[in-house]
Short mmCIF file of C-alpha atoms in Angstrom, two decimals:
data_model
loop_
_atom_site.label_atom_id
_atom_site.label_comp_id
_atom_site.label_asym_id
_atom_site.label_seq_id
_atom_site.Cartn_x
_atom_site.Cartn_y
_atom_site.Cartn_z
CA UNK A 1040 -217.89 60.23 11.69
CA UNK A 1041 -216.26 62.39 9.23
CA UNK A 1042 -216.80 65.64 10.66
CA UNK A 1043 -214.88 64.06 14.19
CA UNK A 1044 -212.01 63.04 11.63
CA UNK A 1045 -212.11 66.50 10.73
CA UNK A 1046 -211.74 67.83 13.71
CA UNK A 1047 -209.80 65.57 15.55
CA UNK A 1048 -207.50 65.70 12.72
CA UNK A 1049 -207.23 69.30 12.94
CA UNK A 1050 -206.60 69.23 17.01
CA UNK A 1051 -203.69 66.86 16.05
CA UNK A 1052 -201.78 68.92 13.85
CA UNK A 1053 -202.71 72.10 16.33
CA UNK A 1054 -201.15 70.53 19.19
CA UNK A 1055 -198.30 69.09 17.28
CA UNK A 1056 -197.58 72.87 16.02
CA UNK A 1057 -197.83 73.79 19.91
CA UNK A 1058 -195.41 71.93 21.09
CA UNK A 1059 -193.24 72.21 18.63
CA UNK A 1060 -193.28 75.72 19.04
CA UNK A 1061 -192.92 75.41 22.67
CA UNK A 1062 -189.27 73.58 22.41
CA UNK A 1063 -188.17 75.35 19.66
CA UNK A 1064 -188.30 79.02 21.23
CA UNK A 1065 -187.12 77.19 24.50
CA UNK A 1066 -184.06 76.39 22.69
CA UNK A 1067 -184.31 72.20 22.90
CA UNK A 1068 -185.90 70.66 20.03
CA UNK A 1069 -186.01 72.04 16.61
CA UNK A 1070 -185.42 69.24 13.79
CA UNK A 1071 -188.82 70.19 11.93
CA UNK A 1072 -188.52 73.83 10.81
CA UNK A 1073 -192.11 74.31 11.37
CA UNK A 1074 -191.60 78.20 11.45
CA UNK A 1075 -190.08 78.28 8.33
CA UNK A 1076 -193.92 77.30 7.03
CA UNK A 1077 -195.04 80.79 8.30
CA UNK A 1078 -196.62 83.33 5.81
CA UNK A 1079 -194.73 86.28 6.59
CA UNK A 1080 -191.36 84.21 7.32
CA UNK A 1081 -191.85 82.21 4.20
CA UNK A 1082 -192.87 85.53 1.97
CA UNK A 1083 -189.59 87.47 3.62
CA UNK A 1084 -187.21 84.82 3.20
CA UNK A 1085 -188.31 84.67 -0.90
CA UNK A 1086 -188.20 88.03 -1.38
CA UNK A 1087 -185.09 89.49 0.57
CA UNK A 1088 -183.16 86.10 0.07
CA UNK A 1089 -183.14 85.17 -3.51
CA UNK A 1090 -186.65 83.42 -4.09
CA UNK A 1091 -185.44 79.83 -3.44
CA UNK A 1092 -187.01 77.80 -0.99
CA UNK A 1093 -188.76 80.42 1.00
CA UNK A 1094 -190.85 81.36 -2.16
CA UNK A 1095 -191.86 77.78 -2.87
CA UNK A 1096 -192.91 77.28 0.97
CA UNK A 1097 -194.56 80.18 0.71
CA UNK A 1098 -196.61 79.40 -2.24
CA UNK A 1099 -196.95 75.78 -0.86
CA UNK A 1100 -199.40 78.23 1.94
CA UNK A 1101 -201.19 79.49 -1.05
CA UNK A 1102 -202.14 76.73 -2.52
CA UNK A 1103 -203.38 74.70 0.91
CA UNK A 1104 -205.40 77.90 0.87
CA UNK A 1105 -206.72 77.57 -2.35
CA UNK A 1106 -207.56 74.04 -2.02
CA UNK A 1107 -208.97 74.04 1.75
CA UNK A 1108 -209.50 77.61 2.94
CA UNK A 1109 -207.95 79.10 6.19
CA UNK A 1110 -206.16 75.54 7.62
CA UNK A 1111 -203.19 77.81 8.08
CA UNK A 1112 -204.76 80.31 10.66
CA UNK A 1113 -206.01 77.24 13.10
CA UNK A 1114 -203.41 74.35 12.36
CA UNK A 1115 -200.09 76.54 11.78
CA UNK A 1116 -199.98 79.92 13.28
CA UNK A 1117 -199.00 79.84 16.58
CA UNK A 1118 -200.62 83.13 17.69
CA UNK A 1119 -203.89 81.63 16.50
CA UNK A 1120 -203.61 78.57 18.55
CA UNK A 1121 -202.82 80.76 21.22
CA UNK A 1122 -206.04 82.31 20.68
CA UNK A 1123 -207.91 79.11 20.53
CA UNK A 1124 -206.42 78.21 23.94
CA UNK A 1125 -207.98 81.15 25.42
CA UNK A 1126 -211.32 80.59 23.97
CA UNK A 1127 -211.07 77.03 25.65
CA UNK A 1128 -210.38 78.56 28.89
CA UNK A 1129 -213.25 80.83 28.02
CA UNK A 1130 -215.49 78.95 27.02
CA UNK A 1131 -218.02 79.36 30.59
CA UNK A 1132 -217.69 83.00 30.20
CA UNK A 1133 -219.24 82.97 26.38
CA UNK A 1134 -221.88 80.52 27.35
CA UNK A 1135 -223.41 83.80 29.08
CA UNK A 1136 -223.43 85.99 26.50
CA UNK A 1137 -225.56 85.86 23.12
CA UNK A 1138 -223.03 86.04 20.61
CA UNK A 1139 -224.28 87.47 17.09
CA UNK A 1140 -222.41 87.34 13.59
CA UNK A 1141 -219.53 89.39 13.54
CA UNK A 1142 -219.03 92.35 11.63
CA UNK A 1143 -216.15 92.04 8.93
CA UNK A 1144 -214.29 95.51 8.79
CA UNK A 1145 -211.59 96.56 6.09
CA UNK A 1146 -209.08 97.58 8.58
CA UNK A 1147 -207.38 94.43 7.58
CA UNK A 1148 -207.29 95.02 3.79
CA UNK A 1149 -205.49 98.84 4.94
CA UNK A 1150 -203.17 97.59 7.39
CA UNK A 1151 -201.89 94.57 5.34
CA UNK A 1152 -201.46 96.37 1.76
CA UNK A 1153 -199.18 98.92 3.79
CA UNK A 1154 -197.19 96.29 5.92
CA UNK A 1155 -197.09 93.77 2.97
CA UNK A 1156 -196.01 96.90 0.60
CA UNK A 1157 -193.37 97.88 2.77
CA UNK A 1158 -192.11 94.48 2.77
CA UNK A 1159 -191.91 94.26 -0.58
CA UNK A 1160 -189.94 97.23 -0.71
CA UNK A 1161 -187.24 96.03 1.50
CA UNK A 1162 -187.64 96.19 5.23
CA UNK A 1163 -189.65 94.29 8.09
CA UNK A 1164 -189.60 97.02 10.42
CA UNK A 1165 -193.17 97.82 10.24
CA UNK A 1166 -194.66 93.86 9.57
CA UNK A 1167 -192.66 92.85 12.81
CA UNK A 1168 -195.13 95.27 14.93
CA UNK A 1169 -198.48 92.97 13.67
CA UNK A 1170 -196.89 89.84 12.51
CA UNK A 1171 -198.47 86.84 14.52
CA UNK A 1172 -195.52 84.75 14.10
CA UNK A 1173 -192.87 87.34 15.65
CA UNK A 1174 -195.27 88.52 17.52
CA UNK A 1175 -195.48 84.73 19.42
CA UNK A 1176 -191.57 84.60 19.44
CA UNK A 1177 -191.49 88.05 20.58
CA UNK A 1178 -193.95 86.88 23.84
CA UNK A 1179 -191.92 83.39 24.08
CA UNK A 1180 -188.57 85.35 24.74
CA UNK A 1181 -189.93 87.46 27.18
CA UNK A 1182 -189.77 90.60 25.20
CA UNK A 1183 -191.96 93.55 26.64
CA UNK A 1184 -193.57 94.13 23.41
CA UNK A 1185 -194.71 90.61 22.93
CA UNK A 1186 -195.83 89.99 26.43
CA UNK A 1187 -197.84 93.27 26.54
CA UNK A 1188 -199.23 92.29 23.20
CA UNK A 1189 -200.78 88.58 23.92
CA UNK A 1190 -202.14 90.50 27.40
CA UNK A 1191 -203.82 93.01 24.90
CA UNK A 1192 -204.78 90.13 22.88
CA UNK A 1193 -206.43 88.11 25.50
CA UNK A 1194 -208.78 90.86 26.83
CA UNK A 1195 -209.25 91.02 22.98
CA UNK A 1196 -210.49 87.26 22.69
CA UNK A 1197 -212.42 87.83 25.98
CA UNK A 1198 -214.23 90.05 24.60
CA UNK A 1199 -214.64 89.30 20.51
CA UNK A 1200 -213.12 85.40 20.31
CA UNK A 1201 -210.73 85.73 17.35
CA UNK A 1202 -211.27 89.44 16.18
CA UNK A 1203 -207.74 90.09 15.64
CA UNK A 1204 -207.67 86.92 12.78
CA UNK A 1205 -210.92 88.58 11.32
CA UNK A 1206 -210.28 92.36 11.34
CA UNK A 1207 -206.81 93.15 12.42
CA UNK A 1208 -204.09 90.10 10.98
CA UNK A 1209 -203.05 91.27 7.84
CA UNK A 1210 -202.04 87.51 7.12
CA UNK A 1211 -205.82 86.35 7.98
CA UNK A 1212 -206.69 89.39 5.46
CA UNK A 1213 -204.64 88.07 2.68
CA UNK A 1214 -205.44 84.33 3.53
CA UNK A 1215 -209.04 85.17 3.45
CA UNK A 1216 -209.30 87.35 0.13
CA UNK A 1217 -207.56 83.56 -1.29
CA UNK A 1218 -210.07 81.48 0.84
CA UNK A 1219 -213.13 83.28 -1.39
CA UNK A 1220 -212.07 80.89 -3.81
CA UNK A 1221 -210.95 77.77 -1.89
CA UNK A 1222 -212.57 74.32 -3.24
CA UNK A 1223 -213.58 73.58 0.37
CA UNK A 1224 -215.55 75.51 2.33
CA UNK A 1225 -218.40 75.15 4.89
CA UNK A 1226 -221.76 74.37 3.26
CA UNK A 1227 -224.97 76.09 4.52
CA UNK A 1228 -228.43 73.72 3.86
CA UNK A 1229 -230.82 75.70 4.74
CA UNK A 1230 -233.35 73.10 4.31
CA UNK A 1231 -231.73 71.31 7.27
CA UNK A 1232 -231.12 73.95 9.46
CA UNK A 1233 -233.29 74.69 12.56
CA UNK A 1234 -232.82 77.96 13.29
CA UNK A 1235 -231.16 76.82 16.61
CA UNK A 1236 -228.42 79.19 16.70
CA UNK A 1237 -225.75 77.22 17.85
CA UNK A 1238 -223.29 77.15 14.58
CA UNK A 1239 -223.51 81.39 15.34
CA UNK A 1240 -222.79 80.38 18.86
CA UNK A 1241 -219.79 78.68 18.98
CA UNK A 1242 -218.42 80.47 15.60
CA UNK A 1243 -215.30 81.86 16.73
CA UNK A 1244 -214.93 84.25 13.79
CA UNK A 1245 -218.80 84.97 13.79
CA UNK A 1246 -218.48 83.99 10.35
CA UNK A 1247 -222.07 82.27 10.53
CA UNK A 1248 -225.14 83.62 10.44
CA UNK A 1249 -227.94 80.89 11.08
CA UNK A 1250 -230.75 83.13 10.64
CA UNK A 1251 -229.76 84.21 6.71
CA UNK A 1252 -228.39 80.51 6.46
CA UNK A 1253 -224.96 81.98 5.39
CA UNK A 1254 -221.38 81.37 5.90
CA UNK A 1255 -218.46 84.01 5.34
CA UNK A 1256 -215.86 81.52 4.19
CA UNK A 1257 -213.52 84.64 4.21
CA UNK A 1258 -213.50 85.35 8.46
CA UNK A 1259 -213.91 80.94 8.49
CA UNK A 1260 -210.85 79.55 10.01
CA UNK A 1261 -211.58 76.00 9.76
CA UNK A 1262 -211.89 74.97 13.31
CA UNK A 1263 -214.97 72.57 12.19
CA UNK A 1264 -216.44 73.75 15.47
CA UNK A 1265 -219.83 74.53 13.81
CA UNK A 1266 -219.68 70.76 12.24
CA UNK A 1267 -219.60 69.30 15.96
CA UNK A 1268 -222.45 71.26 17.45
CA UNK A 1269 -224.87 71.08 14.51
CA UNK A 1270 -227.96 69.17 15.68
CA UNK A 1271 -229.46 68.72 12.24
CA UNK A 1272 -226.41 68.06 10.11
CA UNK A 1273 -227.13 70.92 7.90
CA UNK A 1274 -223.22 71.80 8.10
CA UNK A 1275 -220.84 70.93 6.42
CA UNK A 1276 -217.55 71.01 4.58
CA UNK A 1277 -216.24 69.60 1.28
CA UNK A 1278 -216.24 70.74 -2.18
CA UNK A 1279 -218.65 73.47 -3.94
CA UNK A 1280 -220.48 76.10 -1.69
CA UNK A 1281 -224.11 76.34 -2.29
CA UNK A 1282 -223.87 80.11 -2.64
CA UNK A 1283 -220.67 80.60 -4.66
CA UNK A 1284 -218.98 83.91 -3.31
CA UNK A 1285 -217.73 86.13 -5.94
CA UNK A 1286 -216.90 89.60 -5.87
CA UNK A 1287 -219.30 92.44 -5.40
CA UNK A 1288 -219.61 95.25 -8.29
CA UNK A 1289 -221.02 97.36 -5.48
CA UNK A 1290 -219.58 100.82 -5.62
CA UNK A 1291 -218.37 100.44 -2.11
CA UNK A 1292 -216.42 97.26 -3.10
CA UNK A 1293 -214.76 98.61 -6.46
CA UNK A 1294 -213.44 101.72 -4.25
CA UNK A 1295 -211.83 99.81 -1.09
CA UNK A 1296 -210.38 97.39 -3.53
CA UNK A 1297 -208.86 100.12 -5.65
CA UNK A 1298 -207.39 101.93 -2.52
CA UNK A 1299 -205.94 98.93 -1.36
CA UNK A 1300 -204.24 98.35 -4.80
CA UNK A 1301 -203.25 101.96 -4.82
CA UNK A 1302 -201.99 101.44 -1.11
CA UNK A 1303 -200.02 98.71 -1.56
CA UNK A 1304 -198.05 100.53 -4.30
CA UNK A 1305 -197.67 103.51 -2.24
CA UNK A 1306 -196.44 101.15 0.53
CA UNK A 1307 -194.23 99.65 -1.94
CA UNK A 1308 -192.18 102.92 -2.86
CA UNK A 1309 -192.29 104.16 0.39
CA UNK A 1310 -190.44 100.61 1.89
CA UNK A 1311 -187.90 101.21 -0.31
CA UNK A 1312 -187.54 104.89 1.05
CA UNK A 1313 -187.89 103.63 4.85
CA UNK A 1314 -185.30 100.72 3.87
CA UNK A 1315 -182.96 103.35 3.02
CA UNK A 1316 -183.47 105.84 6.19
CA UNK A 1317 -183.24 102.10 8.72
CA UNK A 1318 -179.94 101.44 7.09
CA UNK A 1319 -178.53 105.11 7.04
CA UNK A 1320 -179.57 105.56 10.92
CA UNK A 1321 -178.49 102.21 12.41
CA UNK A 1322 -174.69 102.04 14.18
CA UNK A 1323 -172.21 99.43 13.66
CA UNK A 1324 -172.46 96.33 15.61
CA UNK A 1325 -171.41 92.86 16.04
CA UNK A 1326 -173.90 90.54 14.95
CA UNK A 1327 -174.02 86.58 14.09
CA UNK A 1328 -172.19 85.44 11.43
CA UNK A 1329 -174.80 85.16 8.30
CA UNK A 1330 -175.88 88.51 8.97
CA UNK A 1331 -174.18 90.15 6.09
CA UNK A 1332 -174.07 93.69 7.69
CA UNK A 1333 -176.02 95.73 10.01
CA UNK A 1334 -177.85 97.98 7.40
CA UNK A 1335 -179.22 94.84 5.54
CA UNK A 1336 -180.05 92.83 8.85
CA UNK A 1337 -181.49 96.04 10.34
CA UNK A 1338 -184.33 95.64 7.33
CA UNK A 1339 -184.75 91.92 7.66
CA UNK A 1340 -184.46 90.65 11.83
CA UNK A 1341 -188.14 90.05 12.37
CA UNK A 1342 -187.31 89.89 15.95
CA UNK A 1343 -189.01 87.04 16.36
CA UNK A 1344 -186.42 86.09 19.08
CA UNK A 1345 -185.72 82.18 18.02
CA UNK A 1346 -181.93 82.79 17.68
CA UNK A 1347 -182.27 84.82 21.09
CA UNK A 1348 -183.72 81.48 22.54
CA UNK A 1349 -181.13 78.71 21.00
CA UNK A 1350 -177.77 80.58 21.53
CA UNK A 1351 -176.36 78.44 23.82
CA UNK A 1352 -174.51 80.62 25.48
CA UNK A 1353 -176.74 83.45 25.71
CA UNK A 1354 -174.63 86.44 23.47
CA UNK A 1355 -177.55 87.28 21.82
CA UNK A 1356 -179.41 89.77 22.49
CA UNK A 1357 -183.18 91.06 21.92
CA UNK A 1358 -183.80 94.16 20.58
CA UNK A 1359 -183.69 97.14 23.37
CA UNK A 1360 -184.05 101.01 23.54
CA UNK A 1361 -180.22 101.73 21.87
CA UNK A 1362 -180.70 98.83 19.03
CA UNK A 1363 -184.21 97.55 17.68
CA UNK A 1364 -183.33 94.30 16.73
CA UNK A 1365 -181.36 91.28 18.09
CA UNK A 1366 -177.41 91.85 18.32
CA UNK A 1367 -174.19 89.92 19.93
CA UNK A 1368 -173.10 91.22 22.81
CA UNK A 1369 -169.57 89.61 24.29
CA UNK A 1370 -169.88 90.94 28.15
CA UNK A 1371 -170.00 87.75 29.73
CA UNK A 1372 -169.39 85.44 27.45
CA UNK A 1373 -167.73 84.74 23.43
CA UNK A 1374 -169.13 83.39 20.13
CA UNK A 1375 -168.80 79.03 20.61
CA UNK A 1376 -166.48 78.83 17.50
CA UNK A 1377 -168.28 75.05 17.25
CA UNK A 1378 -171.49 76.41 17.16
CA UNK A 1379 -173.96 77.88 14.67
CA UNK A 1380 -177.24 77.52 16.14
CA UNK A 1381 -178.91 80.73 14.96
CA UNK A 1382 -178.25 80.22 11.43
CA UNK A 1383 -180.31 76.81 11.98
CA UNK A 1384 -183.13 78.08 13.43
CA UNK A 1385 -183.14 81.67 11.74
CA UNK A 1386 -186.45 81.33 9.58
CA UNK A 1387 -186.51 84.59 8.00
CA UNK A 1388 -183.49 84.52 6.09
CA UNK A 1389 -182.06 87.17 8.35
CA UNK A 1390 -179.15 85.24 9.24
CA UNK A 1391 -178.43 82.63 6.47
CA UNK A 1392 -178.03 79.65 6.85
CA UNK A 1393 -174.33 78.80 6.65
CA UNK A 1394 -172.27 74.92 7.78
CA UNK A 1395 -170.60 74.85 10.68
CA UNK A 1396 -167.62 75.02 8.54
CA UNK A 1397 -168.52 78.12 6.91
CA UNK A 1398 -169.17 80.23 10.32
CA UNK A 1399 -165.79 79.29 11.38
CA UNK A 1400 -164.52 80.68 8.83
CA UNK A 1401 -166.86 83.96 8.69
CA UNK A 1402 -165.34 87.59 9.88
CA UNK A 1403 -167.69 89.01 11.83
CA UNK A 1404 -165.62 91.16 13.69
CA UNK A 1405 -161.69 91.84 14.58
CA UNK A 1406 -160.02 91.60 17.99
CA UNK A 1407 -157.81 94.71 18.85
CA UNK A 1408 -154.77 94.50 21.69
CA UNK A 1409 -154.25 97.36 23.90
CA UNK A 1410 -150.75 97.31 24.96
CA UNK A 1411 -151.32 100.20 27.31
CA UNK A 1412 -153.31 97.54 29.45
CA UNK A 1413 -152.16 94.27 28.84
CA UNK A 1414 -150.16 92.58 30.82
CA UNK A 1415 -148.59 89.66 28.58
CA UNK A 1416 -149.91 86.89 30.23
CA UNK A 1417 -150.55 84.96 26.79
CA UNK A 1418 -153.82 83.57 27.94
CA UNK A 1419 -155.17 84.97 24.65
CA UNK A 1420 -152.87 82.78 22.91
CA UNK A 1421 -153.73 79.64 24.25
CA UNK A 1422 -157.79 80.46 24.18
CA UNK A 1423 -157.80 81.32 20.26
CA UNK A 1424 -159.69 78.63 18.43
CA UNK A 1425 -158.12 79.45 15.06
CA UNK A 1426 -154.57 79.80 16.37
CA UNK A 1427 -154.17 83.33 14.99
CA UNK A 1428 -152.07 84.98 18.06
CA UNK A 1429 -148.92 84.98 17.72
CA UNK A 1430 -146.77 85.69 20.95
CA UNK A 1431 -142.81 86.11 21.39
CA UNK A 1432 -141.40 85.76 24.62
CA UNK A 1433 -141.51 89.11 26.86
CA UNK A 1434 -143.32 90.45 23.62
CA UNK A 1435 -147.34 91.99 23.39
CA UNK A 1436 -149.67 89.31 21.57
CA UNK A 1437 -149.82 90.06 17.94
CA UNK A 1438 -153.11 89.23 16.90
CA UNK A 1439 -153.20 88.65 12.65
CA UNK A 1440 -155.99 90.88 11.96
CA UNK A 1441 -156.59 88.97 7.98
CA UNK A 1442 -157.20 86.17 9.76
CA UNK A 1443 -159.70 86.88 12.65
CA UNK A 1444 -163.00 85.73 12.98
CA UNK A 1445 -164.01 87.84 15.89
CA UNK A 1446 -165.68 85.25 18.32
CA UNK A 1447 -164.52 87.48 21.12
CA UNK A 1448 -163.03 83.94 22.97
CA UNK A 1449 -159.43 86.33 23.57
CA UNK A 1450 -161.63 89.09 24.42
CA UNK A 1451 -163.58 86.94 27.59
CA UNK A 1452 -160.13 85.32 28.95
CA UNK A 1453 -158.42 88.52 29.20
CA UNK A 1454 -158.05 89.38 32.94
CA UNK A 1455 -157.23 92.97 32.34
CA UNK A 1456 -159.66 93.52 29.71
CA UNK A 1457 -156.78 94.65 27.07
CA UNK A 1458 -158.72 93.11 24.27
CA UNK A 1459 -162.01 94.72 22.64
CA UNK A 1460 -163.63 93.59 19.75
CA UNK A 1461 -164.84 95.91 16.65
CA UNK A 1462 -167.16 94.43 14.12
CA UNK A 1463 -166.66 94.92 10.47
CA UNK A 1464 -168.79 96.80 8.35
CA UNK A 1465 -169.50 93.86 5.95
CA UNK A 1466 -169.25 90.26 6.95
CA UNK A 1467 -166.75 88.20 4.72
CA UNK A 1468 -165.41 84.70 4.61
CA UNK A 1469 -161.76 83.87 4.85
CA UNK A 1470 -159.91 81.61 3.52
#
């Protein structure tokens, strides 16, 4: 009975995540920031946003970790749930195979010292190319990238079940280093067990190996699958593992976990250095108010696509060839001056989260009049939200320039297009 309250419990909060998920990066429903709970999201908004509440969220990960091992990768991620779709749909496919106790690599430890490092230094720009949560918003928005990813990820799970949380996520790596010394884990009693094989079978991490009577609570996501299928009850989980797992003095050991410390510090310096070259190389550009200014969002826009999603009218953009992250764009349409949706939903601290009274009042760009072209119609005039256009019979629209917002609204009514729009080098708020 437990070990279905386990499970059942864990299925509950899954499919909660899911569909939560599902309406949030469909732009309907999003009153429970559940993506501000993601490692990565959590970790960027303390560091690059002044450690307040994405620190505390993020440490609030931590400590679920340290008190019931990987819960995060199987109840919160939304790439992993993905994955544990797939192995669902699967599941007749694996029943043909003999599936054996996966190898652990260090890849991981590598991949997520440098992308962490980097991060820590300053810029996303590498993180956003392997983080599961931008990688999920990425393949939500219909972003090349993201779609060709979860393809590659799905032959991937075909093939290996959840490789990519065991040997490739450099969250999973850093979640599982902690999950060593969780107070839950998955028991082993050997004097139970009957050698069936079926905990191995239905592992997906491979994390079990009935025939040593072992369990790498590292690679363990905590899917309780193993608890379900266990004939003899010789699973199970709760508090002290009857083989404590420390770490090895082994030569081997010492030296990876010295080059990932020395990696990480490498990665450190050199994010600050690859910070510095994003921000020197991007161009200027119009993006939504909260953004600061182009160099700083360059380093921070996960490009996880959620504000691309919720913008009701559809201005922004997802990163393309020309710009490689999201960005306004005002060719069909202008910035709803009673609307700041992406700062709500922006989880990454990317685009802060301002009130609706504070975007209104945010410069994000200025509105130019070309009186080669226009035409005096004074439909600019009467489309301003902030009433800044000043117009004098038979006279060109004056347009005060100290008290512009730049929501392009002018820009769209024009019918001669005699109005552009230039964004600012740093976003300010006016009185």
């Amino acid at each position: 009975m437990k070990n279905k309250i386990l499970i059942y419990s864990r299925l509950i909060i899954s499919f909660i995540v899911f569909i939560l998920s599902g309406l949030a990066f469909y732009g309907h429903f999003y009153p429970l920031k559940i993506f501000d709970l993601q490692f990565t999201t959590a970790l960027q908004n303390g560091l690059l946003s002044g450690f307040g509440l994405g620190l505390f969220l993020f440490f609030t990960i931590i400590l679920l970790t340290l008190l019931f091992g990987r819960i995060y990768c199987s109840m919160l991620c939304p790439l992993g749930i993905y994955q544990e779709i797939l192995t669902i749909l699967f599941k007749p496919f694996y029943k043909k195979r003999l599936l054996k106790p996966m190898q652990h690599y260090v890849f991981a430890y590598f991949l997520a010292a440098i992308l962490l490092g980097t991060l820590c230094g300053g810029t996303v720009v590498w993180l956003r190319l392997f983080d599961p949560y931008a990688l999920t918003g990425s393949a939500l928005s219909g972003a090349w990238y993201g779609v060709g990813f979860m393809v590659a990820l799905a032959i991937l799970v075909f093939c290996k079940k959840r490789f990519f949380c065991t040997n490739i996520c450099p969250v999973g790596a850093v979640l599982g280093i902690i999950s060593r010394f969780s107070l839950f884990k998955i028991r082993f009693n050997e004097k139970k067990c009957g050698k069936c094989g079926l905990c191995t079978g239905v592992c997906p991490c491979g994390a079990i190996d009935a025939q040593n009577g072992t369990v790498n609570n590292e690679t363990c996501i905590k899917c309780f699958n193993c608890l379900n299928y266990c004939r003899h009850t010789a699973l199970s989980y709760g508090l002290s593992p009857t083989k404590p797992v420390s770490f090895s003095s082994k030569r081997r050991q010492l030296l990876v976990s010295s080059a990932v410390v020395i990696l990480f510090g490498v990665a450190c310096r050199g994010g600050i250095v690859l910070a510095q070259k994003v921000a020197s190389k991007v161009k200027k550009m119009i993006l939504p108010a909260g953004a600061k200014n182009v160099e700083d969002f360059a380093n921070r826009c996960s490009n996880c696509n959620l504000c691309v999603a919720n913008c009701p009218l559809k201005i922004i953009k997802p990163a393309d060839e020309q710009t490689p992250f999201v960005h306004l764009t005002y060719d069909r349409y202008f910035c709803d001056f009673n609307c700041h949706k992406c700062s709500e939903v922006c989880p990454s601290g990317a685009i802060k989260r301002i009130t609706l009274a504070q975007k209104r009042k945010t410069k994000i760009a200025n509105a130019v009049v070309n009186k080669d072209v226009c035409i005096k119609c004074g439909l600019c005039k009467g489309e301003c939200p902030r009433h800044i256009v000043e117009m004098k019979t038979g006279d060109f629209p004056q347009i005060h320039a100290e008290k512009c917002i730049g929501c392009g609204a002018c820009a769209i009514v024009c019918p001669v297009h005699a109005i552009r729009i230039e964004p600012v080098d740093q976003q300010i708020t006016l009185t």
